[in-house]
Short mmCIF file of N, CA and C in Angstrom, two decimals:
data_model
loop_
_atom_site.label_atom_id
_atom_site.label_comp_id
_atom_site.label_asym_id
_atom_site.label_seq_id
_atom_site.Cartn_x
_atom_site.Cartn_y
_atom_site.Cartn_z
N UNK A 20 -26.57 32.47 -114.08
CA UNK A 20 -25.93 31.21 -114.36
C UNK A 20 -25.83 30.37 -113.10
N UNK A 21 -25.66 29.09 -113.29
CA UNK A 21 -25.73 28.11 -112.21
C UNK A 21 -24.45 27.28 -112.16
N UNK A 22 -23.94 27.08 -110.96
CA UNK A 22 -22.82 26.17 -110.73
C UNK A 22 -23.35 24.93 -110.04
N UNK A 23 -22.97 23.77 -110.51
CA UNK A 23 -23.36 22.50 -109.89
C UNK A 23 -22.19 22.03 -109.03
N UNK A 24 -22.49 21.64 -107.79
CA UNK A 24 -21.50 21.13 -106.86
C UNK A 24 -21.92 19.72 -106.42
N UNK A 25 -20.97 18.79 -106.45
CA UNK A 25 -21.21 17.43 -105.97
C UNK A 25 -20.00 16.95 -105.19
N UNK A 26 -20.25 16.18 -104.13
CA UNK A 26 -19.19 15.49 -103.40
C UNK A 26 -19.25 14.02 -103.78
N UNK A 27 -18.07 13.40 -103.89
CA UNK A 27 -18.08 11.98 -104.25
C UNK A 27 -16.93 11.23 -103.59
N UNK A 28 -17.11 9.94 -103.54
CA UNK A 28 -16.05 9.01 -103.15
C UNK A 28 -16.36 7.68 -103.80
N UNK A 29 -15.52 7.29 -104.73
CA UNK A 29 -15.68 6.04 -105.46
C UNK A 29 -17.09 5.89 -106.04
N UNK A 30 -17.53 6.93 -106.74
CA UNK A 30 -18.88 6.93 -107.33
C UNK A 30 -18.82 7.23 -108.83
N UNK A 31 -17.87 6.61 -109.48
CA UNK A 31 -17.65 6.83 -110.91
C UNK A 31 -18.94 6.67 -111.73
N UNK A 32 -19.63 5.56 -111.56
CA UNK A 32 -20.83 5.29 -112.34
C UNK A 32 -21.94 6.31 -112.04
N UNK A 33 -22.17 6.58 -110.76
CA UNK A 33 -23.22 7.53 -110.38
C UNK A 33 -22.90 8.93 -110.89
N UNK A 34 -21.63 9.31 -110.81
CA UNK A 34 -21.19 10.61 -111.30
C UNK A 34 -21.47 10.73 -112.80
N UNK A 35 -21.15 9.70 -113.55
CA UNK A 35 -21.39 9.70 -115.00
C UNK A 35 -22.88 9.84 -115.31
N UNK A 36 -23.73 9.17 -114.54
CA UNK A 36 -25.18 9.25 -114.78
C UNK A 36 -25.70 10.67 -114.55
N UNK A 37 -25.25 11.30 -113.48
CA UNK A 37 -25.70 12.66 -113.20
C UNK A 37 -25.17 13.63 -114.24
N UNK A 38 -23.90 13.52 -114.57
CA UNK A 38 -23.29 14.44 -115.54
C UNK A 38 -23.95 14.32 -116.90
N UNK A 39 -24.37 13.13 -117.29
CA UNK A 39 -25.01 12.96 -118.60
C UNK A 39 -26.33 13.73 -118.68
N UNK A 40 -27.04 13.83 -117.58
CA UNK A 40 -28.30 14.59 -117.55
C UNK A 40 -28.03 16.10 -117.54
N UNK A 41 -26.93 16.50 -116.92
CA UNK A 41 -26.62 17.93 -116.81
C UNK A 41 -26.13 18.55 -118.11
N UNK A 42 -25.71 17.73 -119.06
CA UNK A 42 -25.20 18.25 -120.33
C UNK A 42 -26.22 19.17 -121.00
N UNK A 43 -27.47 18.78 -120.99
CA UNK A 43 -28.49 19.60 -121.64
C UNK A 43 -28.62 20.97 -120.97
N UNK A 44 -28.41 21.03 -119.65
CA UNK A 44 -28.44 22.32 -118.94
C UNK A 44 -27.29 23.22 -119.35
N UNK A 45 -26.13 22.62 -119.63
CA UNK A 45 -24.98 23.40 -120.10
C UNK A 45 -25.21 23.89 -121.53
N UNK A 46 -25.76 23.02 -122.37
CA UNK A 46 -26.03 23.38 -123.75
C UNK A 46 -27.04 24.53 -123.82
N UNK A 47 -28.02 24.52 -122.94
CA UNK A 47 -29.04 25.58 -122.90
C UNK A 47 -28.53 26.87 -122.27
N UNK A 48 -27.33 26.85 -121.71
CA UNK A 48 -26.75 28.05 -121.11
C UNK A 48 -27.13 28.27 -119.66
N UNK A 49 -27.78 27.29 -119.04
CA UNK A 49 -28.17 27.41 -117.64
C UNK A 49 -26.99 27.12 -116.71
N UNK A 50 -26.22 26.09 -117.01
CA UNK A 50 -25.09 25.67 -116.16
C UNK A 50 -23.80 26.28 -116.69
N UNK A 51 -23.11 27.01 -115.82
CA UNK A 51 -21.85 27.62 -116.23
C UNK A 51 -20.65 26.73 -115.90
N UNK A 52 -20.72 26.00 -114.79
CA UNK A 52 -19.62 25.12 -114.43
C UNK A 52 -20.11 24.05 -113.47
N UNK A 53 -19.34 22.95 -113.44
CA UNK A 53 -19.63 21.83 -112.54
C UNK A 53 -18.35 21.55 -111.77
N UNK A 54 -18.50 21.43 -110.44
CA UNK A 54 -17.35 21.20 -109.57
C UNK A 54 -17.61 19.91 -108.79
N UNK A 55 -16.66 18.99 -108.87
CA UNK A 55 -16.76 17.72 -108.14
C UNK A 55 -15.72 17.76 -107.02
N UNK A 56 -16.20 17.56 -105.81
CA UNK A 56 -15.36 17.61 -104.61
C UNK A 56 -15.15 16.18 -104.12
N UNK A 57 -13.92 15.71 -104.19
CA UNK A 57 -13.63 14.31 -103.93
C UNK A 57 -13.21 14.06 -102.49
N UNK A 58 -13.52 12.87 -102.02
CA UNK A 58 -13.13 12.41 -100.68
C UNK A 58 -12.28 11.14 -100.77
N UNK A 59 -11.23 11.17 -101.58
CA UNK A 59 -10.31 10.03 -101.64
C UNK A 59 -10.73 8.91 -102.55
N UNK A 60 -11.35 9.21 -103.66
CA UNK A 60 -11.76 8.15 -104.61
C UNK A 60 -10.56 7.39 -105.15
N UNK A 61 -10.76 6.08 -105.33
CA UNK A 61 -9.73 5.24 -105.93
C UNK A 61 -10.22 4.66 -107.27
N UNK A 62 -11.38 5.09 -107.71
CA UNK A 62 -11.89 4.63 -109.00
C UNK A 62 -11.59 5.70 -110.06
N UNK A 63 -12.34 5.70 -111.13
CA UNK A 63 -12.09 6.63 -112.25
C UNK A 63 -12.95 7.89 -112.16
N UNK A 64 -13.36 8.27 -110.97
CA UNK A 64 -14.18 9.48 -110.81
C UNK A 64 -13.50 10.71 -111.40
N UNK A 65 -12.21 10.86 -111.19
CA UNK A 65 -11.48 12.01 -111.72
C UNK A 65 -11.50 12.03 -113.24
N UNK A 66 -11.36 10.86 -113.87
CA UNK A 66 -11.38 10.78 -115.34
C UNK A 66 -12.77 11.11 -115.88
N UNK A 67 -13.81 10.64 -115.20
CA UNK A 67 -15.18 10.94 -115.62
C UNK A 67 -15.43 12.44 -115.54
N UNK A 68 -15.04 13.05 -114.44
CA UNK A 68 -15.24 14.50 -114.28
C UNK A 68 -14.45 15.27 -115.33
N UNK A 69 -13.22 14.86 -115.58
CA UNK A 69 -12.39 15.55 -116.57
C UNK A 69 -12.99 15.42 -117.97
N UNK A 70 -13.45 14.24 -118.32
CA UNK A 70 -14.05 14.02 -119.64
C UNK A 70 -15.29 14.87 -119.85
N UNK A 71 -16.00 15.18 -118.76
CA UNK A 71 -17.22 15.99 -118.84
C UNK A 71 -16.92 17.48 -118.71
N UNK A 72 -15.65 17.84 -118.56
CA UNK A 72 -15.29 19.25 -118.45
C UNK A 72 -15.50 19.85 -117.07
N UNK A 73 -15.56 19.01 -116.07
CA UNK A 73 -15.76 19.48 -114.69
C UNK A 73 -14.43 19.80 -114.03
N UNK A 74 -14.48 20.63 -113.01
CA UNK A 74 -13.32 20.80 -112.14
C UNK A 74 -13.41 19.72 -111.08
N UNK A 75 -12.30 19.05 -110.81
CA UNK A 75 -12.26 17.95 -109.85
C UNK A 75 -11.22 18.31 -108.79
N UNK A 76 -11.65 18.37 -107.53
CA UNK A 76 -10.76 18.75 -106.44
C UNK A 76 -10.62 17.58 -105.46
N UNK A 77 -9.38 17.15 -105.25
CA UNK A 77 -9.12 16.10 -104.27
C UNK A 77 -8.88 16.68 -102.89
N UNK A 78 -8.30 17.83 -102.83
CA UNK A 78 -8.12 18.55 -101.56
C UNK A 78 -8.84 19.87 -101.72
N UNK A 79 -9.77 20.13 -100.82
CA UNK A 79 -10.58 21.33 -100.98
C UNK A 79 -11.14 21.81 -99.66
N UNK A 80 -11.53 23.05 -99.66
CA UNK A 80 -12.25 23.65 -98.54
C UNK A 80 -13.42 24.42 -99.14
N UNK A 81 -14.59 24.26 -98.59
CA UNK A 81 -15.80 24.83 -99.18
C UNK A 81 -15.72 26.35 -99.33
N UNK A 82 -15.08 27.04 -98.41
CA UNK A 82 -14.96 28.50 -98.50
C UNK A 82 -14.19 28.88 -99.76
N UNK A 83 -13.08 28.19 -100.03
CA UNK A 83 -12.29 28.46 -101.23
C UNK A 83 -13.06 28.10 -102.50
N UNK A 84 -13.75 26.98 -102.45
CA UNK A 84 -14.51 26.53 -103.62
C UNK A 84 -15.59 27.55 -103.96
N UNK A 85 -16.36 27.99 -102.97
CA UNK A 85 -17.43 28.95 -103.23
C UNK A 85 -16.89 30.25 -103.80
N UNK A 86 -15.72 30.65 -103.36
CA UNK A 86 -15.10 31.86 -103.89
C UNK A 86 -14.66 31.72 -105.34
N UNK A 87 -14.50 30.49 -105.83
CA UNK A 87 -13.97 30.28 -107.18
C UNK A 87 -15.03 29.93 -108.22
N UNK A 88 -16.25 29.63 -107.80
CA UNK A 88 -17.26 29.20 -108.78
C UNK A 88 -17.80 30.40 -109.56
N UNK A 89 -18.26 30.13 -110.77
CA UNK A 89 -18.73 31.19 -111.67
C UNK A 89 -20.19 31.57 -111.48
N UNK A 90 -21.02 30.61 -111.12
CA UNK A 90 -22.46 30.88 -111.07
C UNK A 90 -22.87 31.72 -109.89
N UNK A 91 -23.95 32.49 -110.08
CA UNK A 91 -24.55 33.26 -108.99
C UNK A 91 -25.46 32.38 -108.14
N UNK A 92 -25.86 31.25 -108.69
CA UNK A 92 -26.68 30.26 -108.01
C UNK A 92 -25.92 28.95 -107.98
N UNK A 93 -26.25 28.13 -106.97
CA UNK A 93 -25.63 26.82 -106.81
C UNK A 93 -26.70 25.74 -106.85
N UNK A 94 -26.38 24.63 -107.48
CA UNK A 94 -27.21 23.43 -107.44
C UNK A 94 -26.35 22.36 -106.81
N UNK A 95 -26.72 21.94 -105.61
CA UNK A 95 -25.99 20.90 -104.88
C UNK A 95 -26.69 19.57 -105.14
N UNK A 96 -25.93 18.60 -105.60
CA UNK A 96 -26.49 17.29 -105.96
C UNK A 96 -25.66 16.16 -105.38
N UNK A 97 -26.31 15.01 -105.20
CA UNK A 97 -25.60 13.78 -104.88
C UNK A 97 -25.28 13.09 -106.20
N UNK A 98 -24.08 12.52 -106.36
CA UNK A 98 -23.80 11.75 -107.57
C UNK A 98 -24.81 10.62 -107.71
N UNK A 99 -25.37 10.49 -108.88
CA UNK A 99 -26.42 9.49 -109.13
C UNK A 99 -27.80 10.10 -109.22
N UNK A 100 -28.00 11.27 -108.64
CA UNK A 100 -29.29 11.95 -108.73
C UNK A 100 -29.48 12.48 -110.15
N UNK A 101 -30.74 12.45 -110.63
CA UNK A 101 -31.01 12.88 -112.00
C UNK A 101 -32.28 13.71 -112.06
N UNK A 102 -32.14 15.01 -112.39
CA UNK A 102 -33.34 15.82 -112.61
C UNK A 102 -34.10 15.28 -113.83
N UNK A 103 -35.41 15.33 -113.76
CA UNK A 103 -36.25 14.78 -114.81
C UNK A 103 -36.64 15.85 -115.83
N UNK A 104 -37.16 15.41 -116.99
CA UNK A 104 -37.49 16.36 -118.07
C UNK A 104 -38.30 17.56 -117.56
N UNK A 105 -37.97 18.72 -118.11
CA UNK A 105 -38.63 19.97 -117.73
C UNK A 105 -37.85 20.78 -116.72
N UNK A 106 -36.80 20.19 -116.16
CA UNK A 106 -36.06 20.86 -115.08
C UNK A 106 -35.35 22.12 -115.56
N UNK A 107 -34.87 22.14 -116.77
CA UNK A 107 -34.09 23.28 -117.26
C UNK A 107 -34.96 24.53 -117.33
N UNK A 108 -36.12 24.41 -117.95
CA UNK A 108 -37.00 25.58 -118.08
C UNK A 108 -37.48 26.06 -116.72
N UNK A 109 -37.91 25.13 -115.87
CA UNK A 109 -38.41 25.54 -114.56
C UNK A 109 -37.33 26.18 -113.71
N UNK A 110 -36.16 25.57 -113.68
CA UNK A 110 -35.08 26.10 -112.87
C UNK A 110 -34.60 27.45 -113.41
N UNK A 111 -34.52 27.58 -114.72
CA UNK A 111 -34.15 28.86 -115.32
C UNK A 111 -35.11 29.96 -114.94
N UNK A 112 -36.40 29.65 -114.96
CA UNK A 112 -37.41 30.63 -114.57
C UNK A 112 -37.31 30.97 -113.08
N UNK A 113 -37.09 29.96 -112.27
CA UNK A 113 -36.95 30.18 -110.82
C UNK A 113 -35.76 31.11 -110.53
N UNK A 114 -34.65 30.87 -111.18
CA UNK A 114 -33.46 31.69 -110.95
C UNK A 114 -33.67 33.12 -111.41
N UNK A 115 -34.41 33.29 -112.49
CA UNK A 115 -34.64 34.62 -113.04
C UNK A 115 -35.63 35.44 -112.22
N UNK A 116 -36.60 34.77 -111.59
CA UNK A 116 -37.69 35.50 -110.95
C UNK A 116 -37.71 35.43 -109.43
N UNK A 117 -36.94 34.55 -108.85
CA UNK A 117 -37.07 34.28 -107.42
C UNK A 117 -35.71 34.36 -106.75
N UNK A 118 -35.70 34.61 -105.48
CA UNK A 118 -34.44 34.58 -104.73
C UNK A 118 -34.54 33.55 -103.61
N UNK A 119 -35.47 32.62 -103.72
CA UNK A 119 -35.68 31.65 -102.66
C UNK A 119 -34.88 30.37 -102.89
N UNK A 120 -34.49 29.79 -101.79
CA UNK A 120 -33.84 28.48 -101.81
C UNK A 120 -34.90 27.45 -102.21
N UNK A 121 -34.51 26.47 -103.01
CA UNK A 121 -35.49 25.50 -103.51
C UNK A 121 -34.88 24.10 -103.58
N UNK A 122 -35.77 23.13 -103.71
CA UNK A 122 -35.34 21.76 -104.00
C UNK A 122 -36.35 21.15 -104.95
N UNK A 123 -35.94 20.07 -105.60
CA UNK A 123 -36.80 19.40 -106.56
C UNK A 123 -37.83 18.53 -105.83
N UNK A 124 -38.92 18.24 -106.52
CA UNK A 124 -39.92 17.31 -105.98
C UNK A 124 -39.40 15.89 -106.11
N UNK A 125 -39.79 15.02 -105.17
CA UNK A 125 -39.40 13.61 -105.30
C UNK A 125 -40.04 12.99 -106.53
N UNK A 126 -39.30 12.14 -107.22
CA UNK A 126 -39.84 11.44 -108.37
C UNK A 126 -40.97 10.51 -107.93
N UNK A 127 -42.09 10.60 -108.60
CA UNK A 127 -43.24 9.74 -108.26
C UNK A 127 -42.95 8.28 -108.58
N UNK A 128 -41.98 8.04 -109.46
CA UNK A 128 -41.66 6.67 -109.88
C UNK A 128 -40.53 6.04 -109.08
N UNK A 129 -39.95 6.80 -108.17
CA UNK A 129 -38.81 6.30 -107.39
C UNK A 129 -38.98 6.70 -105.92
N UNK A 130 -39.99 6.13 -105.31
CA UNK A 130 -40.23 6.41 -103.89
C UNK A 130 -39.84 5.20 -103.06
N UNK A 131 -39.28 5.42 -101.87
CA UNK A 131 -39.03 4.28 -100.99
C UNK A 131 -40.36 3.66 -100.56
N UNK A 132 -40.31 2.45 -100.05
CA UNK A 132 -41.53 1.80 -99.58
C UNK A 132 -42.16 2.65 -98.48
N UNK A 133 -43.42 2.41 -98.24
CA UNK A 133 -44.16 3.16 -97.24
C UNK A 133 -43.48 3.08 -95.87
N UNK A 134 -43.04 1.88 -95.47
CA UNK A 134 -42.40 1.72 -94.17
C UNK A 134 -41.07 2.47 -94.11
N UNK A 135 -40.30 2.44 -95.20
CA UNK A 135 -39.05 3.19 -95.21
C UNK A 135 -39.30 4.69 -95.12
N UNK A 136 -40.36 5.16 -95.79
CA UNK A 136 -40.68 6.60 -95.73
C UNK A 136 -41.01 7.02 -94.31
N UNK A 137 -41.63 6.14 -93.55
CA UNK A 137 -41.99 6.47 -92.17
C UNK A 137 -40.79 6.47 -91.24
N UNK A 138 -39.82 5.61 -91.52
CA UNK A 138 -38.75 5.39 -90.55
C UNK A 138 -37.41 6.05 -90.88
N UNK A 139 -37.26 6.60 -92.04
CA UNK A 139 -35.94 7.13 -92.39
C UNK A 139 -35.94 8.66 -92.47
N UNK A 140 -34.76 9.20 -92.23
CA UNK A 140 -34.53 10.63 -92.43
C UNK A 140 -34.09 10.84 -93.87
N UNK A 141 -34.67 11.83 -94.50
CA UNK A 141 -34.28 12.15 -95.87
C UNK A 141 -32.98 12.94 -95.82
N UNK A 142 -31.93 12.46 -96.49
CA UNK A 142 -30.67 13.21 -96.53
C UNK A 142 -30.90 14.60 -97.13
N UNK A 143 -30.17 15.61 -96.66
CA UNK A 143 -30.44 16.98 -97.08
C UNK A 143 -30.32 17.25 -98.58
N UNK A 144 -29.50 16.48 -99.29
CA UNK A 144 -29.31 16.72 -100.72
C UNK A 144 -30.02 15.70 -101.60
N UNK A 145 -30.88 14.87 -101.02
CA UNK A 145 -31.50 13.79 -101.78
C UNK A 145 -32.25 14.28 -103.02
N UNK A 146 -32.90 15.41 -102.92
CA UNK A 146 -33.65 15.95 -104.05
C UNK A 146 -33.03 17.23 -104.58
N UNK A 147 -31.73 17.34 -104.44
CA UNK A 147 -31.03 18.52 -104.91
C UNK A 147 -31.32 19.71 -104.03
N UNK A 148 -30.57 20.75 -104.21
CA UNK A 148 -30.74 21.94 -103.40
C UNK A 148 -30.23 23.12 -104.20
N UNK A 149 -31.08 24.11 -104.41
CA UNK A 149 -30.74 25.28 -105.20
C UNK A 149 -30.70 26.48 -104.26
N UNK A 150 -29.57 27.20 -104.26
CA UNK A 150 -29.46 28.36 -103.40
C UNK A 150 -28.55 29.42 -104.02
N UNK A 151 -28.78 30.68 -103.67
CA UNK A 151 -27.88 31.72 -104.16
C UNK A 151 -26.48 31.53 -103.57
N UNK A 152 -25.47 31.81 -104.37
CA UNK A 152 -24.09 31.70 -103.92
C UNK A 152 -23.85 32.60 -102.71
N UNK A 153 -24.46 33.78 -102.69
CA UNK A 153 -24.26 34.70 -101.57
C UNK A 153 -24.74 34.11 -100.26
N UNK A 154 -25.86 33.39 -100.31
CA UNK A 154 -26.38 32.75 -99.10
C UNK A 154 -25.45 31.63 -98.64
N UNK A 155 -24.93 30.86 -99.57
CA UNK A 155 -24.00 29.78 -99.22
C UNK A 155 -22.73 30.35 -98.60
N UNK A 156 -22.22 31.43 -99.19
CA UNK A 156 -20.99 32.03 -98.67
C UNK A 156 -21.21 32.61 -97.27
N UNK A 157 -22.41 33.06 -96.98
CA UNK A 157 -22.71 33.63 -95.67
C UNK A 157 -22.69 32.58 -94.56
N UNK A 158 -23.03 31.33 -94.90
CA UNK A 158 -23.06 30.28 -93.88
C UNK A 158 -21.84 29.35 -93.91
N UNK A 159 -21.07 29.41 -94.98
CA UNK A 159 -19.93 28.50 -95.15
C UNK A 159 -18.83 28.76 -94.12
N UNK A 160 -18.30 27.66 -93.62
CA UNK A 160 -17.16 27.72 -92.70
C UNK A 160 -16.16 26.67 -93.15
N UNK A 161 -14.91 26.92 -92.86
CA UNK A 161 -13.85 25.99 -93.25
C UNK A 161 -14.15 24.58 -92.71
N UNK A 162 -13.93 23.59 -93.54
CA UNK A 162 -14.15 22.21 -93.14
C UNK A 162 -15.57 21.71 -93.33
N UNK A 163 -16.47 22.56 -93.75
CA UNK A 163 -17.88 22.18 -93.93
C UNK A 163 -18.05 21.32 -95.18
N UNK A 164 -19.05 20.45 -95.14
CA UNK A 164 -19.45 19.66 -96.30
C UNK A 164 -20.69 20.30 -96.92
N UNK A 165 -21.02 19.90 -98.12
CA UNK A 165 -22.17 20.49 -98.82
C UNK A 165 -23.47 20.35 -98.03
N UNK A 166 -23.70 19.19 -97.46
CA UNK A 166 -24.94 18.96 -96.72
C UNK A 166 -25.08 19.92 -95.54
N UNK A 167 -23.97 20.35 -94.98
CA UNK A 167 -24.02 21.29 -93.85
C UNK A 167 -24.42 22.69 -94.29
N UNK A 168 -24.16 23.03 -95.54
CA UNK A 168 -24.55 24.36 -96.04
C UNK A 168 -26.05 24.55 -96.06
N UNK A 169 -26.78 23.47 -96.20
CA UNK A 169 -28.22 23.58 -96.41
C UNK A 169 -29.05 23.36 -95.14
N UNK A 170 -28.39 23.07 -94.04
CA UNK A 170 -29.12 22.83 -92.80
C UNK A 170 -29.89 24.09 -92.39
N UNK A 171 -31.09 23.87 -91.93
CA UNK A 171 -31.97 24.92 -91.43
C UNK A 171 -32.37 25.94 -92.49
N UNK A 172 -32.27 25.59 -93.75
CA UNK A 172 -32.70 26.47 -94.82
C UNK A 172 -34.14 26.14 -95.18
N UNK A 173 -34.98 27.15 -95.23
CA UNK A 173 -36.36 26.95 -95.66
C UNK A 173 -36.38 26.95 -97.17
N UNK A 174 -37.11 26.00 -97.74
CA UNK A 174 -37.11 25.85 -99.19
C UNK A 174 -38.51 25.94 -99.77
N UNK A 175 -38.55 26.26 -101.05
CA UNK A 175 -39.76 26.08 -101.84
C UNK A 175 -39.54 24.82 -102.67
N UNK A 176 -40.63 24.19 -103.04
CA UNK A 176 -40.55 22.94 -103.79
C UNK A 176 -40.80 23.22 -105.27
N UNK A 177 -39.86 22.83 -106.10
CA UNK A 177 -40.04 22.94 -107.54
C UNK A 177 -40.97 21.84 -108.03
N UNK A 178 -41.67 22.08 -109.11
CA UNK A 178 -42.56 21.07 -109.67
C UNK A 178 -41.74 19.96 -110.33
N UNK A 179 -40.62 20.31 -110.93
CA UNK A 179 -39.77 19.32 -111.58
C UNK A 179 -39.29 18.27 -110.58
N UNK A 180 -39.22 17.05 -111.04
CA UNK A 180 -38.89 15.93 -110.17
C UNK A 180 -37.41 15.55 -110.27
N UNK A 181 -36.94 14.92 -109.20
CA UNK A 181 -35.55 14.44 -109.11
C UNK A 181 -35.58 12.95 -108.77
N UNK A 182 -34.90 12.16 -109.56
CA UNK A 182 -34.68 10.75 -109.20
C UNK A 182 -33.51 10.75 -108.22
N UNK A 183 -33.72 10.26 -107.01
CA UNK A 183 -32.64 10.31 -106.02
C UNK A 183 -31.51 9.33 -106.34
N UNK A 184 -30.36 9.61 -105.80
CA UNK A 184 -29.17 8.80 -106.04
C UNK A 184 -29.38 7.35 -105.61
N UNK A 185 -30.12 7.11 -104.52
CA UNK A 185 -30.29 5.73 -104.05
C UNK A 185 -31.02 4.88 -105.07
N UNK A 186 -31.84 5.49 -105.94
CA UNK A 186 -32.56 4.72 -106.96
C UNK A 186 -31.60 4.13 -107.99
N UNK A 187 -30.47 4.80 -108.20
CA UNK A 187 -29.45 4.32 -109.13
C UNK A 187 -28.76 3.09 -108.56
N UNK A 188 -28.56 3.11 -107.25
CA UNK A 188 -27.86 2.00 -106.60
C UNK A 188 -28.76 0.78 -106.45
N UNK A 189 -30.07 0.98 -106.54
CA UNK A 189 -31.00 -0.13 -106.44
C UNK A 189 -31.51 -0.40 -105.09
#
């Protein structure tokens, strides 16, 4: 089973977009729980998470959160990111057969301009990040953010594509 983790701050709309795509993963039995880690939101992010059945934490520490999640695997996402069709089957197979850290392929329909691709650093969670809970717990330290958990991790690339969060913002 898989636990989805997201950090947010005033990202009600983006959170709703991501959660709507994840529903099918929960229905198929792939996703066991979704945890939203808040950084002082003043919008309706908490209500959106609650309506979707997520756990919403306003005060949290990653070590405690990792100890409380149900899934043996973690999917770290940015609010607004959306896995594309086919992700459930591929990710389910990856979790069943592999123990490697992975991320989704960039969406072919949502790429930054050529000049932006040359000049920008890709944020660590832009295309999601899948890792075993045991590996995350081994590197987690108090006060860490999700993006810090994935630093220096070698990944395999999944065929399934991810629309990055920035595409939602325009």
